[in-house]
XYZ file of N, CA and C in Angstrom:
699
model
N 0.838 -1.202 0.000
C 0.000 0.000 0.000
C 0.874 1.253 0.000
N 0.393 2.293 -0.705
C 1.166 3.540 -0.770
C 1.020 4.371 0.491
N -0.076 4.123 1.257
C -0.295 4.835 2.517
C -0.840 3.852 3.533
N -0.257 3.841 4.709
C -0.701 2.942 5.762
C -1.399 3.738 6.861
N -2.542 3.178 7.362
C -3.335 3.834 8.404
C -3.417 2.942 9.631
N -3.326 3.535 10.793
C -3.479 2.784 12.038
C -4.137 3.678 13.107
N -5.376 3.320 13.507
C -6.226 2.236 12.998
C -6.822 2.615 11.643
N -7.468 1.629 10.987
C -8.032 1.906 9.665
C -9.497 2.350 9.727
N -10.008 2.522 10.942
C -11.333 3.102 11.136
C -11.384 3.753 12.510
N -12.356 4.649 12.712
C -12.489 5.362 13.982
C -13.844 5.039 14.587
N -13.833 4.497 15.793
C -15.068 4.170 16.507
C -15.064 4.918 17.840
N -15.981 5.873 17.981
C -16.066 6.660 19.212
C -16.847 5.944 20.312
N -17.486 4.820 19.983
C -18.244 4.083 20.976
C -19.472 4.851 21.441
N -19.878 4.631 22.707
C -21.044 5.314 23.273
C -20.613 6.630 23.917
N -21.323 7.685 23.583
C -20.977 9.024 24.051
C -22.137 9.618 24.828
N -21.850 10.168 26.000
C -22.857 10.864 26.782
C -23.082 12.257 26.200
N -24.311 12.741 26.285
C -24.611 14.079 25.783
C -23.976 15.168 26.641
N -23.514 14.790 27.823
C -22.835 15.758 28.684
C -21.336 15.782 28.445
N -20.854 14.942 27.538
C -19.413 14.842 27.301
C -18.877 16.082 26.604
N -17.597 16.336 26.840
C -16.885 17.341 26.059
C -16.552 16.727 24.706
N -15.991 17.522 23.818
C -15.618 17.029 22.494
C -14.675 15.838 22.601
N -14.940 14.804 21.812
C -14.133 13.591 21.810
C -13.143 13.618 20.645
N -11.924 13.094 20.897
C -10.875 13.102 19.880
C -10.340 11.694 19.659
N -9.973 11.409 18.414
C -9.260 10.181 18.071
C -8.204 10.533 17.031
N -7.099 9.790 17.032
C -5.988 10.066 16.117
C -5.690 8.820 15.288
N -5.568 9.016 13.991
C -5.176 7.954 13.063
C -3.776 8.274 12.552
N -2.863 7.329 12.677
C -1.494 7.521 12.208
C -1.403 7.185 10.725
N -0.826 8.100 9.963
C -0.663 7.919 8.511
C 0.823 7.855 8.201
N 1.265 6.764 7.602
C 2.688 6.618 7.265
C 2.843 6.183 5.813
N 4.011 6.481 5.267
C 4.310 6.122 3.880
C 4.418 4.609 3.744
N 3.842 4.097 2.648
C 3.920 2.674 2.378
C 5.012 2.376 1.373
N 4.681 1.513 0.405
C 5.688 1.109 -0.581
C 5.703 1.993 -1.817
N 4.921 3.098 -1.790
C 4.915 4.020 -2.918
C 5.797 5.222 -2.630
N 5.538 6.295 -3.364
C 6.319 7.502 -3.178
C 5.899 8.267 -1.940
N 6.495 9.438 -1.676
C 6.152 10.258 -0.525
C 4.648 10.581 -0.516
N 4.070 10.639 0.659
C 2.639 10.925 0.789
C 2.436 12.401 1.121
N 1.268 12.897 0.759
C 0.876 14.272 1.081
C -0.625 14.273 1.358
N -1.063 13.668 2.476
C -2.493 13.461 2.730
C -3.264 14.763 2.958
N -4.472 14.799 2.390
C -5.416 15.891 2.595
C -6.797 15.278 2.787
N -7.545 15.784 3.777
C -8.839 15.197 4.102
C -9.960 16.131 3.663
N -11.024 15.534 3.101
C -12.212 16.299 2.715
C -13.083 16.551 3.942
N -13.849 17.650 3.987
C -14.695 17.953 5.147
C -15.729 16.848 5.383
N -15.949 16.424 6.633
C -16.964 15.402 6.933
C -18.371 15.940 6.661
N -19.289 15.029 6.388
C -20.684 15.401 6.165
C -21.466 15.485 7.482
N -21.088 14.687 8.467
C -21.807 14.624 9.733
C -21.615 15.915 10.528
N -22.717 16.618 10.910
C -22.579 17.823 11.735
C -21.886 17.509 13.065
N -21.009 18.380 13.494
C -20.281 18.169 14.745
C -19.014 17.365 14.589
N -18.802 16.773 13.400
C -17.610 15.970 13.150
C -16.572 16.807 12.397
N -15.321 16.775 12.872
C -14.247 17.551 12.265
C -13.015 16.666 12.078
N -12.216 16.986 11.064
C -10.995 16.215 10.799
C -9.923 17.142 10.241
N -8.697 16.934 10.670
C -7.576 17.708 10.139
C -6.310 16.850 10.135
N -5.431 17.122 9.157
C -4.177 16.392 9.024
C -3.046 17.225 9.615
N -2.235 16.595 10.469
C -1.084 17.259 11.095
C 0.203 16.601 10.593
N 1.135 17.403 10.122
C 2.397 16.881 9.585
C 3.375 16.587 10.714
N 3.926 15.373 10.713
C 4.947 14.986 11.692
C 6.314 14.933 11.010
N 6.417 14.234 9.896
C 7.632 14.160 9.087
C 7.226 14.266 7.623
N 7.629 15.316 6.917
C 7.163 15.549 5.549
C 7.339 14.331 4.647
N 6.236 13.964 3.978
C 6.268 12.860 3.026
C 6.283 11.482 3.645
N 6.478 11.393 4.964
C 6.646 10.084 5.612
C 5.615 9.791 6.709
N 5.341 10.767 7.553
C 4.556 10.501 8.759
C 3.617 11.684 9.032
N 2.302 11.357 9.183
C 1.285 12.372 9.468
C 0.306 11.791 10.496
N -0.486 12.669 11.096
C -1.560 12.242 11.985
C -2.864 12.894 11.536
N -3.906 12.072 11.484
C -5.243 12.561 11.168
C -6.017 12.657 12.483
N -6.342 13.871 12.876
C -7.089 14.083 14.120
C -8.575 14.218 13.785
N -9.384 13.343 14.384
C -10.830 13.338 14.161
C -11.524 13.654 15.483
N -12.486 14.572 15.442
C -13.201 14.955 16.665
C -14.699 15.010 16.409
N -15.465 14.752 17.460
C -16.923 14.841 17.409
C -17.383 15.616 18.633
N -18.276 16.562 18.428
C -18.772 17.379 19.539
C -20.148 17.920 19.222
N -20.696 18.745 20.120
C -22.025 19.325 19.869
C -22.047 20.114 18.558
N -23.190 20.142 17.866
C -24.464 19.504 18.246
C -24.419 17.997 18.069
N -24.804 17.274 19.124
C -24.750 15.827 19.088
C -25.841 15.263 18.183
N -25.546 14.182 17.465
C -26.602 13.471 16.728
C -27.634 12.917 17.704
N -28.820 12.594 17.193
C -29.877 12.076 18.060
C -29.546 10.680 18.566
N -28.863 9.878 17.766
C -28.528 8.510 18.198
C -27.189 8.093 17.600
N -27.191 7.074 16.744
C -25.937 6.613 16.147
C -25.570 7.481 14.949
N -24.293 7.485 14.604
C -23.851 8.242 13.442
C -22.763 7.467 12.719
N -22.701 7.686 11.413
C -21.677 7.076 10.557
C -21.257 8.080 9.496
N -20.003 8.017 9.117
C -19.490 8.863 8.058
C -18.294 8.150 7.440
N -17.884 8.613 6.281
C -16.711 8.055 5.604
C -15.843 9.217 5.149
N -14.689 9.366 5.774
C -13.781 10.447 5.414
C -13.004 10.083 4.153
N -12.969 10.990 3.213
C -12.193 10.795 1.987
C -10.836 11.453 2.177
N -9.794 10.669 1.998
C -8.431 11.132 2.240
C -7.617 11.023 0.955
N -7.178 12.151 0.431
C -6.300 12.145 -0.743
C -4.878 11.876 -0.271
N -4.228 10.901 -0.893
C -2.910 10.449 -0.419
C -1.757 11.260 -0.989
N -1.940 11.849 -2.170
C -0.827 12.513 -2.837
C 0.039 11.558 -3.628
N -0.359 10.282 -3.693
C 0.391 9.262 -4.423
C -0.421 8.862 -5.641
N 0.186 8.890 -6.812
C -0.526 8.658 -8.057
C -1.094 7.248 -8.149
N -0.384 6.244 -7.637
C -0.826 4.854 -7.755
C -2.132 4.600 -6.988
N -2.350 5.273 -5.867
C -3.565 5.118 -5.067
C -3.951 6.506 -4.551
N -4.614 7.302 -5.386
C -4.833 8.717 -5.060
C -5.774 8.991 -3.895
N -6.645 8.016 -3.541
C -7.627 8.297 -2.488
C -7.947 7.041 -1.678
N -8.143 7.224 -0.386
C -8.600 6.148 0.506
C -9.733 6.706 1.360
N -10.505 5.815 1.986
C -11.592 6.244 2.870
C -11.394 5.650 4.258
N -11.863 6.375 5.254
C -11.790 5.936 6.645
C -13.199 5.986 7.226
N -13.667 4.879 7.778
C -15.008 4.823 8.368
C -15.010 5.454 9.751
N -16.015 6.281 9.999
C -16.204 6.933 11.301
C -17.555 6.489 11.834
N -17.607 6.095 13.088
C -18.873 5.644 13.670
C -18.915 5.949 15.158
N -20.107 5.886 15.708
C -20.281 6.112 17.133
C -21.752 6.115 17.487
N -22.036 6.220 18.761
C -23.409 6.190 19.256
C -23.555 7.178 20.402
N -24.506 8.099 20.264
C -24.802 9.052 21.333
C -25.949 8.486 22.166
N -25.732 8.400 23.470
C -26.752 7.839 24.360
C -28.034 8.661 24.235
N -29.178 8.032 23.939
C -30.430 8.785 23.751
C -30.804 9.580 24.991
N -31.368 10.741 24.764
C -31.833 11.572 25.889
C -32.966 10.880 26.634
N -33.838 10.212 25.881
C -34.967 9.512 26.493
C -35.218 8.222 25.722
N -35.461 7.145 26.466
C -35.753 5.846 25.859
C -37.040 5.300 26.450
N -37.891 4.736 25.597
C -39.120 4.086 26.044
C -38.933 2.586 26.016
N -39.351 1.917 27.099
C -39.244 0.456 27.195
C -40.616 -0.109 27.583
N -41.307 -0.798 26.660
C -40.904 -1.120 25.284
C -40.968 0.104 24.382
N -40.404 -0.033 23.171
C -40.351 1.101 22.243
C -41.687 1.344 21.549
N -42.596 0.368 21.616
C -43.884 0.468 20.928
C -44.982 -0.067 21.828
N -46.147 0.592 21.818
C -47.293 0.149 22.610
C -48.235 -0.623 21.690
N -48.608 -1.839 22.093
C -49.451 -2.687 21.245
C -50.662 -3.163 22.037
N -51.847 -3.010 21.427
C -53.100 -3.500 21.998
C -53.738 -4.486 21.022
N -54.581 -5.408 21.533
C -55.324 -6.277 20.612
C -56.369 -5.474 19.849
N -56.673 -5.910 18.613
C -57.659 -5.212 17.804
C -59.044 -5.270 18.445
N -59.425 -6.471 18.932
C -60.731 -6.641 19.577
C -60.551 -6.645 21.085
N -61.276 -5.745 21.743
C -61.146 -5.603 23.198
C -62.535 -5.638 23.828
N -62.757 -6.599 24.715
C -64.062 -6.720 25.368
C -64.163 -5.832 26.597
N -63.034 -5.233 26.997
C -63.042 -4.338 28.150
C -61.928 -3.307 27.986
N -61.937 -2.328 28.842
C -60.887 -1.305 28.840
C -59.540 -1.940 29.191
N -58.492 -1.562 28.471
C -57.168 -2.149 28.695
C -56.127 -1.072 28.945
N -55.091 -1.461 29.701
C -53.981 -0.555 29.989
C -52.661 -1.190 29.570
N -51.727 -0.371 29.116
C -50.358 -0.791 28.852
C -49.421 0.221 29.500
N -48.274 -0.273 29.994
C -47.323 0.575 30.719
C -45.996 0.619 29.965
N -45.429 1.811 29.859
C -44.124 2.020 29.234
C -43.215 2.707 30.248
N -42.035 2.129 30.474
C -41.059 2.755 31.366
C -40.254 3.794 30.597
N -40.037 4.955 31.219
C -39.300 6.048 30.598
C -37.933 6.163 31.260
N -36.889 6.044 30.464
C -35.528 6.075 30.985
C -34.771 7.263 30.400
N -34.326 8.150 31.275
C -33.611 9.342 30.861
C -32.109 9.087 30.855
N -31.451 9.528 29.767
C -30.005 9.385 29.682
C -29.288 10.378 30.574
N -28.058 10.058 30.949
C -27.188 10.914 31.758
C -27.696 11.133 33.181
N -28.774 10.422 33.562
C -29.269 10.563 34.927
C -29.853 11.922 35.242
N -30.255 12.668 34.220
C -30.815 14.006 34.431
C -32.176 14.091 33.745
N -33.242 13.694 34.448
C -34.570 13.732 33.841
C -35.020 15.169 33.572
N -35.771 15.342 32.498
C -36.411 16.622 32.219
C -37.822 16.598 32.804
N -38.468 17.752 32.820
C -39.853 17.826 33.276
C -40.786 17.532 32.111
N -41.718 16.614 32.329
C -42.721 16.302 31.310
C -43.882 17.274 31.488
N -44.149 18.036 30.447
C -45.192 19.058 30.507
C -46.556 18.509 30.119
N -46.564 17.531 29.199
C -47.836 17.017 28.702
C -47.612 15.678 28.022
N -48.637 14.828 28.042
C -48.622 13.558 27.318
C -49.977 13.383 26.653
N -49.981 13.213 25.336
C -51.231 13.090 24.587
C -51.138 11.915 23.628
N -52.298 11.516 23.094
C -52.335 10.432 22.106
C -53.313 10.762 20.994
N -53.053 10.205 19.819
C -53.940 10.403 18.675
C -55.059 9.367 18.628
N -55.024 8.365 19.493
C -56.046 7.309 19.482
C -57.342 7.851 20.069
N -58.437 7.875 19.318
C -59.709 8.402 19.825
C -60.198 7.635 21.051
N -60.624 8.353 22.075
C -61.167 7.735 23.281
C -60.144 7.209 24.251
N -58.866 7.226 23.878
C -57.807 6.728 24.763
C -57.270 7.863 25.634
N -56.567 7.483 26.695
C -55.969 8.468 27.587
C -54.578 8.012 27.999
N -53.726 8.963 28.363
C -52.380 8.657 28.852
C -52.100 9.493 30.087
N -51.287 8.936 30.963
C -50.883 9.662 32.167
C -49.469 9.257 32.537
N -48.786 10.121 33.263
C -47.431 9.868 33.730
C -47.476 9.587 35.224
N -46.810 8.514 35.627
C -46.763 8.138 37.039
C -45.316 8.060 37.514
N -45.123 8.111 38.836
C -43.804 7.945 39.423
C -43.044 9.250 39.518
N -41.824 9.149 40.051
C -40.951 10.307 40.200
C -40.114 10.489 38.945
N -39.345 11.585 38.887
C -38.500 11.830 37.725
C -37.463 10.732 37.539
N -36.986 10.151 38.635
C -35.973 9.101 38.544
C -36.564 7.761 38.127
N -37.878 7.604 38.248
C -38.521 6.336 37.892
C -39.906 6.637 37.334
N -39.941 7.145 36.108
C -41.197 7.525 35.486
C -41.739 6.406 34.611
N -43.039 6.376 34.495
C -43.667 5.449 33.560
C -44.907 6.100 32.970
N -45.206 5.710 31.742
C -46.393 6.209 31.056
C -47.431 5.094 31.017
N -48.647 5.423 31.394
C -49.750 4.458 31.387
C -50.765 4.906 30.340
N -51.044 4.020 29.388
C -52.024 4.317 28.338
C -53.233 3.418 28.504
N -54.429 4.017 28.416
C -55.683 3.281 28.562
C -56.503 3.439 27.292
N -56.992 2.305 26.755
C -57.857 2.348 25.573
C -59.192 1.714 25.927
N -60.291 2.205 25.346
C -61.612 1.641 25.653
C -61.848 0.318 24.953
N -62.921 -0.375 25.376
C -63.321 -1.604 24.699
C -63.805 -1.273 23.292
N -63.705 -2.263 22.407
C -64.169 -2.059 21.036
C -63.311 -2.805 20.047
N -63.638 -2.642 18.777
C -62.870 -3.289 17.714
C -62.749 -2.358 16.511
N -62.814 -1.072 16.749
C -62.759 -0.087 15.678
C -61.350 0.009 15.096
N -61.275 0.106 13.775
C -59.990 0.300 13.114
C -59.613 1.782 13.165
N -58.337 2.047 13.377
C -57.861 3.420 13.409
C -56.959 3.654 12.204
N -57.410 4.413 11.218
C -56.591 4.627 10.020
C -55.372 5.490 10.313
N -54.293 5.227 9.579
C -53.087 6.032 9.749
C -52.263 5.611 10.954
N -51.132 6.282 11.137
C -50.228 5.983 12.255
C -50.753 6.614 13.534
N -50.754 5.836 14.607
C -51.196 6.317 15.912
C -49.981 6.428 16.842
N -49.969 7.456 17.659
C -48.810 7.703 18.514
C -49.224 8.252 19.869
N -48.268 8.194 20.788
C -48.314 8.946 22.036
C -47.192 9.971 21.949
N -47.486 11.228 22.275
C -46.487 12.289 22.213
C -46.269 12.877 23.592
N -44.999 12.907 23.994
C -44.610 13.495 25.276
C -43.939 14.835 25.007
N -44.392 15.876 25.695
C -43.796 17.205 25.578
C -42.978 17.494 26.834
N -41.719 17.940 26.669
C -40.837 18.185 27.811
C -40.312 19.622 27.778
N -39.623 20.012 28.868
C -39.002 21.342 28.921
C -37.526 21.286 28.534
N -37.093 20.154 27.967
C -35.704 19.994 27.546
C -35.535 20.545 26.132
N -34.677 21.558 25.931
C -34.495 22.116 24.586
C -33.925 21.111 23.586
N -33.190 20.091 24.070
C -32.656 19.071 23.179
C -33.699 18.029 22.793
N -34.799 17.961 23.556
C -35.843 16.977 23.270
C -37.205 17.588 23.622
N -37.674 18.542 22.830
C -38.960 19.175 23.144
C -40.138 18.214 23.058
N -40.070 17.242 22.129
C -41.130 16.235 22.023
C -40.511 14.862 21.814
N -41.247 13.840 22.237
C -40.803 12.454 22.109
C -42.030 11.621 21.784
N -41.955 10.811 20.725
C -43.107 10.040 20.267
C -42.910 8.546 20.460
N -43.998 7.873 20.807
C -44.025 6.422 20.954
C -45.126 5.893 20.036
N -44.799 5.008 19.078
C -45.842 4.480 18.188
C -46.801 3.554 18.931
N -48.052 3.550 18.483
C -49.094 2.706 19.062
C -49.666 1.834 17.952
N -49.797 0.539 18.228
C -50.314 -0.383 17.228
C -51.449 -1.236 17.770
N -52.277 -1.758 16.858
C -53.373 -2.672 17.198
C -53.236 -3.896 16.303
N -53.236 -5.073 16.906
C -53.035 -6.288 16.127
C -54.101 -7.327 16.405
N -54.364 -8.119 15.355
C -55.337 -9.202 15.504
C -54.723 -10.333 16.300
N -55.568 -11.062 17.027
C -55.087 -12.222 17.762
C -54.853 -13.365 16.785
N -53.810 -14.171 17.041
C -53.517 -15.312 16.183
C -54.642 -16.334 16.272
N -54.964 -16.947 15.142
C -56.002 -17.976 15.150
C -55.538 -19.202 15.919
N -56.473 -19.770 16.684
C -56.136 -20.956 17.470
C -55.912 -22.147 16.537
N -54.872 -22.908 16.791
C -54.574 -24.090 15.997
C -55.169 -25.323 16.649
N -55.550 -26.299 15.815
C -56.106 -27.547 16.335
C -55.049 -28.262 17.158
N -55.437 -28.704 18.348
C -54.485 -29.372 19.234
C -54.185 -30.772 18.722
N -52.918 -31.221 18.749
C -52.573 -32.577 18.303
C -53.074 -33.611 19.297
N -53.224 -34.846 18.827
C -53.604 -35.921 19.738
C -52.499 -36.192 20.726
N -52.853 -36.695 21.858
C -51.883 -36.970 22.912
C -50.786 -37.894 22.401
N -49.540 -37.503 22.641
C -48.407 -38.315 22.234
C -48.039 -38.179 20.771
N -48.702 -37.220 20.058
C -48.427 -37.068 18.628
C -48.096 -35.608 18.346
N -47.012 -35.327 17.611
C -46.684 -33.941 17.293
C -47.737 -33.320 16.395
N -47.852 -31.967 16.448
C -48.886 -31.273 15.684
C -48.734 -31.489 14.198
N -47.489 -31.711 13.728
C -47.250 -31.845 12.297
C -47.484 -33.257 11.778
N -47.759 -34.197 12.708
C -47.920 -35.599 12.289
C -49.243 -35.786 11.560
N -49.273 -36.640 10.595
C -50.482 -36.959 9.859
C -50.738 -38.463 9.961
N -52.007 -38.834 9.884
C -52.350 -40.253 9.956
C -51.861 -40.953 8.710
N -51.165 -42.099 8.847
C -50.725 -42.850 7.660
C -51.924 -43.400 6.916
N -51.750 -43.638 5.640
C -52.858 -44.102 4.820
C -52.506 -45.403 4.131
N -53.543 -46.119 3.683
C -53.367 -47.339 2.889
C -54.113 -47.151 1.576
N -53.776 -47.957 0.609
C -54.433 -47.917 -0.686
C -55.601 -48.893 -0.698
N -56.742 -48.423 -1.164
C -57.926 -49.284 -1.248
C -58.543 -49.117 -2.627
N -58.779 -50.267 -3.286
C -59.340 -50.222 -4.627
C -60.854 -50.134 -4.551
N -61.408 -49.171 -5.309
C -62.851 -49.018 -5.388
C -63.212 -48.687 -6.822
N -63.940 -49.631 -7.475
C -64.335 -49.376 -8.852
C -63.179 -49.158 -9.784
N -62.066 -49.878 -9.547
C -60.922 -49.754 -10.427
C -60.074 -48.533 -10.159
N -60.480 -47.661 -9.191
C -59.714 -46.472 -8.848
C -59.168 -46.589 -7.438
N -58.014 -45.976 -7.232
C -57.387 -45.992 -5.912
C -57.777 -44.745 -5.124
N -57.996 -44.933 -3.872
C -58.225 -43.766 -3.015
C -57.549 -44.009 -1.675
N -57.264 -42.944 -1.011
C -56.582 -43.034 0.291
C -57.594 -43.030 1.416
N -57.439 -43.963 2.370
C -58.293 -43.984 3.545
C -57.414 -44.105 4.768
N -57.743 -43.402 5.847
C -56.919 -43.490 7.058
C -56.951 -44.877 7.652
N -55.872 -45.289 8.267
C -55.820 -46.551 8.984
C -56.600 -46.405 10.272
N -57.512 -47.314 10.523
C -58.270 -47.261 11.770
C -57.385 -47.747 12.913
N -57.505 -47.046 14.017
C -56.696 -47.415 15.202
C -57.605 -47.863 16.326
């Protein structure tokens, strides 16, 4: 290779939203080609920066990569384009990746109710705030007609309770629960709501026989034609 990189990719791992700017360094050295003169193109990811620092002209350089505010909402990926200055291999790419810890996570991520409900039903979602700093929830609403939502517990242990009435009405379009907070980084947070049909009951197998088993058959001649009849047990 005309240019050697170590490491050949940059992984920032999990980053807290309270973190200061994170830095990583990639060492660039001359390979089996001519002298190198690396230049990096600007990253596409907001908050991501890269610059080349000369250590030994034509032989040794360092690529400094940093990520800082504004933080991405979750995971991020980018590919830095690096011009080598060597004619045989004029350009290489370096993968950049990382994950910013979400400000708020819902567990489970989706609320699901049965399509047919003979009575009022409730589902509970636990709300987990990143960095151990909960925001104030100002309001919680839902687009599901006749349903209601409420927030229970303290800021350190919050949960959302959603109640839907009995019925079997179809709700067209996407249905959600929306939480409004006083956090400027997360003014609103949405949780999808779904309604699903119950699975059809399957015929139970006979005792001692797997559900996929079938009764063996014998051949019986009737009027010159063959037909299958189950073996009597």
